[in-house]
mmCIF file of C-alpha atoms in Angstrom:
data_model
loop_
_atom_site.group_PDB
_atom_site.id
_atom_site.type_symbol
_atom_site.label_atom_id
_atom_site.label_comp_id
_atom_site.label_asym_id
_atom_site.label_seq_id
_atom_site.Cartn_x
_atom_site.Cartn_y
_atom_site.Cartn_z
ATOM 1 C CA MET A 88 -46.702 5.992 -43.877
ATOM 2 C CA GLN A 89 -47.317 2.500 -45.086
ATOM 3 C CA ASN A 90 -47.841 3.265 -48.626
ATOM 4 C CA ALA A 91 -44.986 5.293 -48.885
ATOM 5 C CA GLU A 92 -42.730 2.817 -47.524
ATOM 6 C CA MET A 93 -44.083 0.307 -50.435
ATOM 7 C CA LYS A 94 -42.065 -0.320 -52.968
ATOM 8 C CA VAL A 95 -42.546 1.132 -55.891
ATOM 9 C CA PRO A 96 -41.881 -0.553 -59.644
ATOM 10 C CA SER A 97 -39.294 0.998 -61.739
ATOM 11 C CA PHE A 98 -40.153 3.279 -64.867
ATOM 12 C CA THR A 99 -39.883 1.875 -67.970
ATOM 13 C CA PRO A 100 -36.811 3.247 -70.498
ATOM 14 C CA LEU A 101 -39.626 5.264 -71.895
ATOM 15 C CA GLU A 102 -41.094 6.836 -68.802
ATOM 16 C CA ALA A 103 -37.704 7.282 -67.499
ATOM 17 C CA ALA A 104 -36.552 9.539 -70.557
ATOM 18 C CA ALA A 105 -39.242 11.693 -70.586
ATOM 19 C CA ILE A 106 -39.432 12.375 -66.887
ATOM 20 C CA SER A 107 -35.380 12.981 -66.962
ATOM 21 C CA SER A 108 -36.102 14.996 -69.826
ATOM 22 C CA VAL A 109 -38.927 17.350 -67.743
ATOM 23 C CA LEU A 110 -36.689 17.474 -64.371
ATOM 24 C CA GLU A 111 -33.636 18.671 -66.790
ATOM 25 C CA GLU A 112 -35.802 21.629 -68.374
ATOM 26 C CA PHE A 113 -37.101 22.282 -64.577
ATOM 27 C CA LEU A 114 -33.450 22.374 -63.057
ATOM 28 C CA HIS A 115 -32.338 24.650 -65.625
ATOM 29 C CA GLN A 116 -35.173 27.025 -64.845
ATOM 30 C CA LEU A 117 -34.279 26.856 -61.003
ATOM 31 C CA ALA A 118 -30.534 27.653 -61.837
ATOM 32 C CA ILE A 119 -31.990 30.565 -63.799
ATOM 33 C CA ILE A 120 -34.123 31.797 -60.918
ATOM 34 C CA GLY A 121 -31.206 31.139 -58.762
ATOM 35 C CA PHE A 122 -29.242 33.872 -60.049
ATOM 36 C CA ILE A 123 -32.279 36.178 -60.380
ATOM 37 C CA ILE A 124 -32.835 36.127 -56.334
ATOM 38 C CA PRO A 125 -30.673 38.821 -54.677
ATOM 39 C CA ALA A 126 -28.673 36.105 -52.338
ATOM 40 C CA ASN A 127 -25.759 33.803 -52.660
ATOM 41 C CA VAL A 128 -25.829 30.219 -52.194
ATOM 42 C CA ASP A 129 -24.163 29.492 -48.455
ATOM 43 C CA PRO A 130 -21.721 26.450 -48.377
ATOM 44 C CA ARG A 131 -22.745 25.912 -44.784
ATOM 45 C CA TRP A 132 -26.389 25.159 -45.590
ATOM 46 C CA ASP A 133 -27.043 21.619 -45.167
ATOM 47 C CA ASP A 134 -30.591 20.447 -46.147
ATOM 48 C CA SER A 135 -30.120 16.595 -45.158
ATOM 49 C CA PHE A 136 -32.601 15.322 -42.796
ATOM 50 C CA LYS A 137 -31.586 16.115 -39.004
ATOM 51 C CA THR A 138 -33.630 15.582 -35.808
ATOM 52 C CA ILE A 139 -35.460 18.552 -33.888
ATOM 53 C CA ASP A 140 -32.483 18.602 -31.335
ATOM 54 C CA LYS A 141 -29.753 18.386 -34.016
ATOM 55 C CA THR A 142 -31.992 21.490 -36.188
ATOM 56 C CA TYR A 143 -32.776 23.809 -33.351
ATOM 57 C CA GLY A 144 -29.840 22.733 -31.019
ATOM 58 C CA VAL A 145 -26.755 24.875 -30.327
ATOM 59 C CA PRO A 146 -23.417 22.905 -28.964
ATOM 60 C CA ASP A 147 -22.948 22.892 -25.003
ATOM 61 C CA GLU A 148 -21.104 25.738 -23.159
ATOM 62 C CA PRO A 149 -19.451 27.467 -26.109
ATOM 63 C CA GLU A 150 -16.337 29.078 -26.248
ATOM 64 C CA ILE A 151 -16.771 31.552 -28.466
ATOM 65 C CA ILE A 152 -19.602 34.151 -27.928
ATOM 66 C CA PHE A 153 -20.999 35.097 -31.912
ATOM 67 C CA ARG A 154 -23.112 32.519 -33.921
ATOM 68 C CA GLU A 155 -20.674 33.797 -36.815
ATOM 69 C CA ASP A 156 -17.214 32.821 -34.939
ATOM 70 C CA MET A 157 -19.147 29.279 -34.249
ATOM 71 C CA GLY A 158 -19.714 28.579 -37.778
ATOM 72 C CA LEU A 159 -23.635 28.748 -37.374
ATOM 73 C CA LEU A 160 -25.870 30.177 -39.904
ATOM 74 C CA PRO A 161 -27.798 33.492 -38.544
ATOM 75 C CA ILE A 162 -30.615 32.542 -36.403
ATOM 76 C CA VAL A 163 -33.403 35.005 -38.767
ATOM 77 C CA PRO A 164 -32.384 34.696 -42.671
ATOM 78 C CA THR A 165 -33.285 37.495 -45.004
ATOM 79 C CA LYS A 166 -36.314 36.676 -47.295
ATOM 80 C CA ALA A 167 -33.946 36.448 -49.905
ATOM 81 C CA GLU A 168 -31.618 34.194 -48.422
ATOM 82 C CA LYS A 169 -34.568 32.113 -47.243
ATOM 83 C CA LEU A 170 -36.090 31.862 -50.932
ATOM 84 C CA GLN A 171 -32.199 31.211 -52.090
ATOM 85 C CA ARG A 172 -31.954 28.180 -49.643
ATOM 86 C CA GLU A 173 -35.440 26.574 -50.535
ATOM 87 C CA ARG A 174 -34.345 27.203 -54.454
ATOM 88 C CA ASN A 175 -31.429 25.380 -53.696
ATOM 89 C CA TYR A 176 -33.111 22.628 -51.543
ATOM 90 C CA VAL A 177 -35.472 21.907 -54.445
ATOM 91 C CA TYR A 178 -32.538 21.643 -56.806
ATOM 92 C CA GLU A 179 -30.437 19.450 -55.109
ATOM 93 C CA VAL A 180 -33.561 16.859 -54.539
ATOM 94 C CA LEU A 181 -34.208 17.182 -58.113
ATOM 95 C CA LYS A 182 -30.840 16.453 -59.236
ATOM 96 C CA LYS A 183 -30.447 13.662 -57.169
ATOM 97 C CA VAL A 184 -34.041 12.456 -58.434
ATOM 98 C CA LEU A 185 -32.696 12.821 -62.155
ATOM 99 C CA HIS A 186 -29.525 10.906 -61.480
ATOM 100 C CA GLU A 187 -31.485 8.164 -59.929
ATOM 101 C CA ILE A 188 -34.089 7.764 -62.811
ATOM 102 C CA ARG A 189 -31.653 7.946 -65.377
ATOM 103 C CA ASN A 190 -29.362 5.359 -63.924
ATOM 104 C CA HIS A 191 -31.909 3.130 -62.112
ATOM 105 C CA ARG A 192 -35.236 4.302 -63.150
ATOM 106 C CA THR A 193 -36.314 4.589 -59.913
ATOM 107 C CA PHE A 194 -37.370 7.736 -57.482
ATOM 108 C CA ASP A 195 -36.725 5.971 -53.875
ATOM 109 C CA SER A 196 -34.568 9.081 -52.914
ATOM 110 C CA LEU A 197 -37.781 11.842 -53.653
ATOM 111 C CA GLN A 198 -39.950 9.270 -51.371
ATOM 112 C CA LYS A 199 -37.386 9.492 -49.127
ATOM 113 C CA GLU A 200 -37.041 12.677 -49.267
ATOM 114 C CA VAL A 201 -40.946 13.085 -48.437
ATOM 115 C CA ASP A 202 -40.424 10.953 -45.362
ATOM 116 C CA ASN A 203 -38.009 13.095 -44.081
ATOM 117 C CA ILE A 204 -40.321 16.167 -44.236
ATOM 118 C CA ALA A 205 -43.041 14.546 -42.877
ATOM 119 C CA LYS A 206 -40.855 13.191 -39.936
ATOM 120 C CA LYS A 207 -39.568 16.891 -39.481
ATOM 121 C CA LEU A 208 -42.965 18.507 -40.107
ATOM 122 C CA GLU A 209 -44.331 15.806 -36.981
ATOM 123 C CA GLY A 210 -41.056 16.855 -34.683
ATOM 124 C CA GLU A 211 -41.876 20.387 -35.252
ATOM 125 C CA HIS A 212 -45.508 20.220 -34.314
ATOM 126 C CA ASN A 213 -44.633 18.037 -31.469
ATOM 127 C CA LEU A 214 -41.827 20.784 -30.526
ATOM 128 C CA GLU A 215 -44.659 23.356 -30.732
ATOM 129 C CA GLU A 216 -46.652 21.370 -28.196
ATOM 130 C CA SER A 217 -43.819 21.018 -25.890
ATOM 131 C CA ALA A 218 -42.999 24.645 -26.040
ATOM 132 C CA GLN A 219 -46.836 25.615 -25.279
ATOM 133 C CA MET A 220 -46.447 22.822 -22.007
ATOM 134 C CA TRP A 221 -43.194 25.152 -20.977
ATOM 135 C CA LEU A 222 -44.695 28.181 -21.562
ATOM 136 C CA SER A 223 -47.616 27.195 -19.571
ATOM 137 C CA ARG A 224 -45.297 25.705 -16.861
ATOM 138 C CA ALA A 225 -43.470 29.241 -16.889
ATOM 139 C CA GLU A 226 -46.867 31.002 -16.649
ATOM 140 C CA GLN A 227 -47.592 29.093 -13.577
ATOM 141 C CA LEU A 228 -44.175 29.739 -12.099
ATOM 142 C CA ARG A 229 -44.476 32.848 -12.714
ATOM 143 C CA GLU A 230 -47.574 33.326 -11.084
ATOM 144 C CA GLN A 231 -46.260 30.966 -8.112
ATOM 145 C CA LEU A 232 -43.217 33.985 -7.760
ATOM 146 C CA GLU A 233 -45.994 36.913 -7.647
ATOM 147 C CA PHE A 234 -47.832 35.193 -4.888
ATOM 148 C CA ASP A 235 -44.282 34.435 -2.900
ATOM 149 C CA LYS A 236 -43.381 37.936 -3.755
ATOM 150 C CA LYS A 237 -46.677 39.036 -1.879
ATOM 151 C CA VAL A 238 -46.257 36.806 1.315
ATOM 152 C CA ASN A 239 -42.740 37.900 1.775
ATOM 153 C CA GLU A 240 -43.800 41.325 1.452
ATOM 154 C CA GLU A 241 -46.272 40.908 4.281
ATOM 155 C CA ASP A 242 -43.684 38.978 6.356
ATOM 156 C CA ARG A 243 -40.942 42.348 5.928
ATOM 157 C CA LYS A 244 -43.528 44.412 7.188
ATOM 158 C CA ASN A 245 -44.125 42.038 10.404
ATOM 159 C CA THR A 246 -40.364 42.036 10.683
ATOM 160 C CA ILE A 247 -39.914 46.048 10.509
ATOM 161 C CA LYS A 248 -42.857 46.066 12.833
ATOM 162 C CA LEU A 249 -41.364 43.433 15.624
ATOM 163 C CA ALA A 250 -37.893 45.513 14.717
ATOM 164 C CA GLN A 251 -39.504 49.020 15.808
ATOM 165 C CA GLU A 252 -40.835 47.191 19.023
ATOM 166 C CA SER A 253 -37.781 45.817 19.853
ATOM 167 C CA ASP A 254 -36.220 49.278 19.659
ATOM 168 C CA ALA A 255 -38.896 50.844 21.687
ATOM 169 C CA ARG A 256 -38.097 47.931 24.830
ATOM 170 C CA VAL A 257 -34.271 48.170 24.345
ATOM 171 C CA ASP A 258 -34.539 52.214 24.879
ATOM 172 C CA HIS A 259 -37.317 51.332 27.919
ATOM 173 C CA ALA A 260 -34.489 49.053 29.434
ATOM 174 C CA THR A 261 -31.752 51.666 28.619
ATOM 175 C CA PHE A 262 -33.878 54.145 30.662
ATOM 176 C CA ILE A 263 -33.911 51.943 33.586
ATOM 177 C CA ASN A 264 -30.499 50.921 33.832
ATOM 178 C CA ASN A 265 -29.026 53.838 33.873
ATOM 179 C CA GLY A 266 -30.704 54.468 37.257
ATOM 180 C CA LYS A 267 -28.993 51.061 38.325
ATOM 181 C CA LEU A 268 -25.614 52.616 37.050
ATOM 182 C CA GLY A 269 -24.811 54.794 39.598
ATOM 183 C CA TYR A 270 -25.405 52.536 42.192
ATOM 184 C CA ALA A 271 -23.729 49.658 40.695
ATOM 185 C CA GLU A 272 -20.506 52.437 40.259
ATOM 186 C CA LYS A 273 -20.507 52.922 43.773
ATOM 187 C CA TRP A 274 -20.882 49.488 44.701
ATOM 188 C CA ALA A 275 -18.152 48.685 42.441
ATOM 189 C CA LYS A 276 -15.681 51.041 43.850
ATOM 190 C CA ALA A 277 -16.321 49.974 47.436
ATOM 191 C CA ARG A 278 -15.619 46.395 46.426
ATOM 192 C CA LEU A 279 -12.190 47.882 44.800
ATOM 193 C CA GLU A 280 -11.365 49.515 47.908
ATOM 194 C CA GLN A 281 -11.834 46.417 49.822
ATOM 195 C CA GLN A 282 -9.896 44.755 47.365
ATOM 196 C CA GLU A 283 -6.953 47.319 47.484
ATOM 197 C CA PHE A 284 -6.992 46.815 51.489
ATOM 198 C CA LYS A 285 -6.669 42.818 50.886
ATOM 199 C CA LEU A 286 -3.815 43.133 48.689
ATOM 200 C CA LYS A 287 -1.855 45.593 51.194
ATOM 201 C CA LEU A 288 -2.197 43.295 53.937
ATOM 202 C CA GLN A 289 -1.288 40.235 51.691
ATOM 203 C CA HIS A 290 1.654 42.259 50.290
ATOM 204 C CA ARG A 291 2.964 43.352 53.993
ATOM 205 C CA ASP A 292 2.658 39.182 54.634
ATOM 206 C CA LEU A 293 4.739 38.211 51.964
ATOM 207 C CA LEU A 294 7.217 40.877 52.652
ATOM 208 C CA ASN A 295 7.779 39.559 56.340
ATOM 209 C CA LYS A 296 7.798 35.950 54.645
ATOM 210 C CA LEU A 297 10.400 36.831 52.046
ATOM 211 C CA SER A 298 12.465 38.180 54.981
ATOM 212 C CA GLU A 299 12.182 34.986 57.156
ATOM 213 C CA TYR A 300 13.234 33.067 53.609
ATOM 214 C CA SER A 301 16.250 35.116 53.361
ATOM 215 C CA ARG A 302 16.965 34.463 56.728
ATOM 216 C CA GLU A 303 16.818 30.473 56.495
ATOM 217 C CA TYR A 304 18.083 31.076 52.633
ATOM 218 C CA ASN A 305 21.680 32.837 54.870
ATOM 219 C CA ALA A 306 21.976 29.983 57.121
ATOM 220 C CA GLU A 307 21.718 27.107 54.395
ATOM 221 C CA GLN A 308 24.273 28.785 52.492
ATOM 222 C CA ALA A 309 26.687 29.028 55.452
ATOM 223 C CA PHE A 310 25.733 25.225 55.982
ATOM 224 C CA SER A 311 26.414 24.410 52.782
ATOM 225 C CA ALA A 312 29.862 26.099 52.611
ATOM 226 C CA GLU A 313 31.098 23.853 55.841
ATOM 227 C CA ILE A 314 29.699 20.670 54.053
ATOM 228 C CA HIS A 315 31.508 21.840 50.695
ATOM 229 C CA THR A 316 34.605 22.238 52.532
ATOM 230 C CA TYR A 317 34.092 18.642 54.641
ATOM 231 C CA LEU A 318 33.650 16.907 51.196
ATOM 232 C CA GLU A 319 36.495 18.803 49.317
ATOM 233 C CA ALA A 320 39.000 17.619 52.317
ATOM 234 C CA ASP A 321 37.138 14.001 52.054
ATOM 235 C CA ILE A 322 37.173 13.886 48.536
ATOM 236 C CA LYS A 323 41.109 14.510 48.584
ATOM 237 C CA GLU A 324 41.552 12.154 51.132
ATOM 238 C CA LYS A 325 40.074 9.331 48.938
ATOM 239 C CA GLU A 326 41.797 10.544 45.733
ATOM 240 C CA GLU A 327 45.206 10.032 47.725
ATOM 241 C CA GLN A 328 44.015 6.648 48.759
ATOM 242 C CA ILE A 329 42.883 5.630 45.652
ATOM 243 C CA ASP A 330 46.410 6.824 44.100
ATOM 244 C CA MET A 331 48.120 4.568 47.001
ATOM 245 C CA TRP A 332 45.857 1.525 46.018
ATOM 246 C CA MET A 333 46.296 1.899 42.496
ATOM 247 C CA LYS A 334 50.212 2.114 43.046
ATOM 248 C CA LYS A 335 49.951 -1.035 44.824
ATOM 249 C CA TYR A 336 47.905 -2.716 42.739
ATOM 250 C CA ASN A 337 50.041 -1.749 39.776
ATOM 251 C CA GLU A 338 53.211 -3.499 41.837
ATOM 252 C CA GLU A 339 51.166 -6.416 42.949
ATOM 253 C CA LEU A 340 49.923 -6.840 39.115
ATOM 254 C CA VAL A 341 53.953 -6.701 38.101
ATOM 255 C CA GLU A 342 54.377 -9.223 40.515
ATOM 256 C CA ARG A 343 51.750 -11.613 39.705
ATOM 257 C CA GLN A 344 52.918 -11.435 35.925
ATOM 258 C CA ASP A 345 56.629 -12.130 36.996
ATOM 259 C CA GLU A 346 54.997 -15.142 38.761
ATOM 260 C CA ILE A 347 52.668 -15.799 36.162
ATOM 261 C CA ASP A 348 55.245 -16.033 33.457
ATOM 262 C CA GLU A 349 57.728 -18.126 35.558
ATOM 263 C CA LEU A 350 54.856 -20.788 36.010
ATOM 264 C CA LYS A 351 54.158 -20.474 32.033
ATOM 265 C CA LYS A 352 57.763 -21.742 31.603
ATOM 266 C CA LEU A 353 57.806 -24.187 34.087
ATOM 267 C CA ILE A 354 54.566 -25.434 32.538
ATOM 268 C CA GLU A 355 56.310 -25.312 29.246
ATOM 269 C CA GLU A 356 59.016 -27.473 30.395
ATOM 270 C CA GLU A 357 56.774 -30.219 31.931
ATOM 271 C CA LYS A 358 54.862 -30.237 28.945
ATOM 272 C CA LEU A 359 58.285 -30.830 27.019
ATOM 273 C CA LYS A 360 59.146 -33.508 29.432
ATOM 274 C CA ILE A 361 55.122 -35.122 29.185
ATOM 275 C CA GLU A 362 56.132 -35.147 25.287
ATOM 276 C CA GLU A 363 59.163 -37.221 25.354
ATOM 277 C CA MET A 364 57.725 -39.785 28.285
ATOM 278 C CA ARG A 365 54.561 -39.852 26.143
ATOM 279 C CA ALA A 366 57.155 -40.824 23.328
ATOM 280 C CA LEU A 367 58.941 -43.403 25.291
ATOM 281 C CA MET A 368 55.609 -44.713 26.628
ATOM 282 C CA ASP A 369 54.512 -45.262 23.307
ATOM 283 C CA GLU A 370 57.674 -46.865 21.872
ATOM 284 C CA ARG A 371 57.322 -48.950 25.352
ATOM 285 C CA GLN A 372 53.717 -49.426 24.619
ATOM 286 C CA LYS A 373 54.661 -50.565 20.985
ATOM 287 C CA LEU A 374 57.284 -53.181 22.254
ATOM 288 C CA ILE A 375 54.612 -54.655 24.917
ATOM 289 C CA GLU A 376 52.218 -54.886 22.262
ATOM 290 C CA GLU A 377 54.947 -56.841 20.064
ATOM 291 C CA CYS A 378 55.419 -58.982 23.321
ATOM 292 C CA ILE A 379 51.764 -59.791 23.354
ATOM 293 C CA VAL A 380 51.647 -60.690 19.553
ATOM 294 C CA GLU A 381 54.883 -63.063 19.954
ATOM 295 C CA GLU A 382 53.793 -64.295 23.424
ATOM 296 C CA ASN A 383 50.171 -64.817 21.954
ATOM 297 C CA ARG A 384 51.560 -66.530 18.861
ATOM 298 C CA LEU A 385 53.953 -69.063 20.930
ATOM 299 C CA LYS A 386 50.525 -69.876 22.854
ATOM 300 C CA GLU A 387 48.706 -70.785 19.852
ATOM 301 C CA GLU A 388 51.772 -72.993 18.591
ATOM 302 C CA GLU A 389 51.923 -74.648 21.912
ATOM 303 C CA LYS A 390 48.003 -75.332 21.771
ATOM 304 C CA LEU A 391 48.523 -76.529 18.094
ATOM 305 C CA ARG A 392 51.453 -78.767 19.077
ATOM 306 C CA LYS A 393 49.395 -80.156 22.058
ATOM 307 C CA ALA A 394 46.095 -80.432 19.803
ATOM 308 C CA ALA A 395 48.774 -82.471 17.615
ATOM 309 C CA THR A 396 50.393 -84.513 19.643
ATOM 310 C CA VAL A 397 46.936 -85.594 21.235
ATOM 311 C CA ILE A 398 46.027 -86.176 17.537
ATOM 312 C CA GLN A 399 48.852 -88.025 16.944
ATOM 313 C CA SER A 400 48.183 -90.532 20.035
ATOM 314 C CA ILE A 401 44.593 -91.397 19.293
ATOM 315 C CA TRP A 402 45.431 -91.976 15.781
ATOM 316 C CA ARG A 403 48.123 -94.139 16.765
ATOM 317 C CA GLY A 404 45.998 -95.709 19.472
ATOM 318 C CA HIS A 405 43.523 -96.005 16.139
ATOM 319 C CA MET A 406 45.992 -97.634 14.149
ATOM 320 C CA VAL A 407 47.356 -99.871 16.766
ATOM 321 C CA ARG A 408 43.818 -101.224 17.775
ATOM 322 C CA ASN A 409 42.796 -101.769 13.937
ATOM 323 C CA GLN A 410 46.325 -103.173 13.486
ATOM 324 C CA LEU A 411 46.751 -100.438 10.255
ATOM 325 C CA GLY A 412 49.861 -99.625 8.474
ATOM 326 C CA LYS A 413 52.761 -100.214 10.242
ATOM 327 C CA TYR A 414 50.939 -102.180 12.836
ATOM 328 C CA LYS A 415 49.279 -104.720 11.181
ATOM 329 C CA GLY A 416 50.005 -108.117 12.457
ATOM 330 C CA LEU A 417 51.051 -106.373 15.960
ATOM 331 C CA TRP A 418 48.990 -108.513 18.116
ATOM 332 C CA LYS A 419 50.217 -111.767 16.588
ATOM 333 C CA LYS A 420 53.935 -110.458 16.828
ATOM 334 C CA LEU A 421 53.169 -109.622 20.554
ATOM 335 C CA LYS A 422 51.595 -113.037 21.145
ATOM 336 C CA LYS A 423 54.563 -114.688 19.999
ATOM 337 C CA ARG A 424 57.123 -112.587 22.174
ATOM 338 C CA LYS A 425 54.840 -113.289 25.280
ATOM 339 C CA LYS A 426 54.991 -117.242 24.318
ATOM 340 C CA LYS A 427 58.811 -116.596 24.221
ATOM 341 C CA ARG A 428 59.454 -115.166 27.494
ATOM 342 C CA GLN A 429 57.264 -117.801 28.476
ATOM 343 C CA LYS A 430 59.221 -120.555 27.301
ATOM 344 C CA ARG A 431 62.288 -118.617 28.775
ATOM 345 C CA LYS A 432 61.013 -118.398 31.978
ATOM 346 C CA ALA A 433 60.297 -122.063 32.013
#
């Protein structure tokens, strides 16, 4: 494989021309042989490299039964078809090689095809070994099935034997039970008669109780009728009282409504009077406030006047003491006036 994968040097132009000539001749011969073989070329033939699974496998769960309808080739081709297919395969391979030698002077496609053939042969060999292994396993399974079949046959025989023994036991039990059945029937009949007697006694007791309950029911009915009559009379009386009280209530309601209307009217009149009094009170309050303001103003003026008088007296005393303004030389004048008085007295 390593030698096959090594890069091979290209042919010289002369070598490429010679090999191309030989290949062309060989291709012509193959084409002639194709017309001689009594089989046509099938366009479905695909000789490109495929794995073993793709080569021998089929689509999973095919919806069409027949291979022809599925587009698959026949499983066993005829000799002519096989020969024609191999010729066509060689023809196509050499055609590719001729094209490659002419254009590139190499034959890599031929090497690749040889490698693919080797891989295919190896895969087929592995497939054959795998088939042998599966055949061996199938043989082992077949032997195991034969052994299981023998074991099951023995089990079946044992089961049949047990069934026969069971049938014999059942027959014996049936024979014994037939003898007991007569006694059981008599015992059951006696029990049945006893139960019938008990039922008759219970039936008589129930009839007696029913008669007693009927008498009690009639008494209850009479008592219920009396109570019903009393209740009807009482209900009628209560209804009359209700009518009377409703009438009285309506009359009182009308009277109270009239009183309420009169009181509302009085309240409205009083409200009007109150509004008038409030207006008068507001006017008087306004006048009082004006008087208070005027009084306060007068008091302030009086205070100012007194303050001015005090200030004037203080200022006048200050001017007199200090002989300022018009009081300048006042002490001299007073002394002269005093001397004059003294002279007059003298």
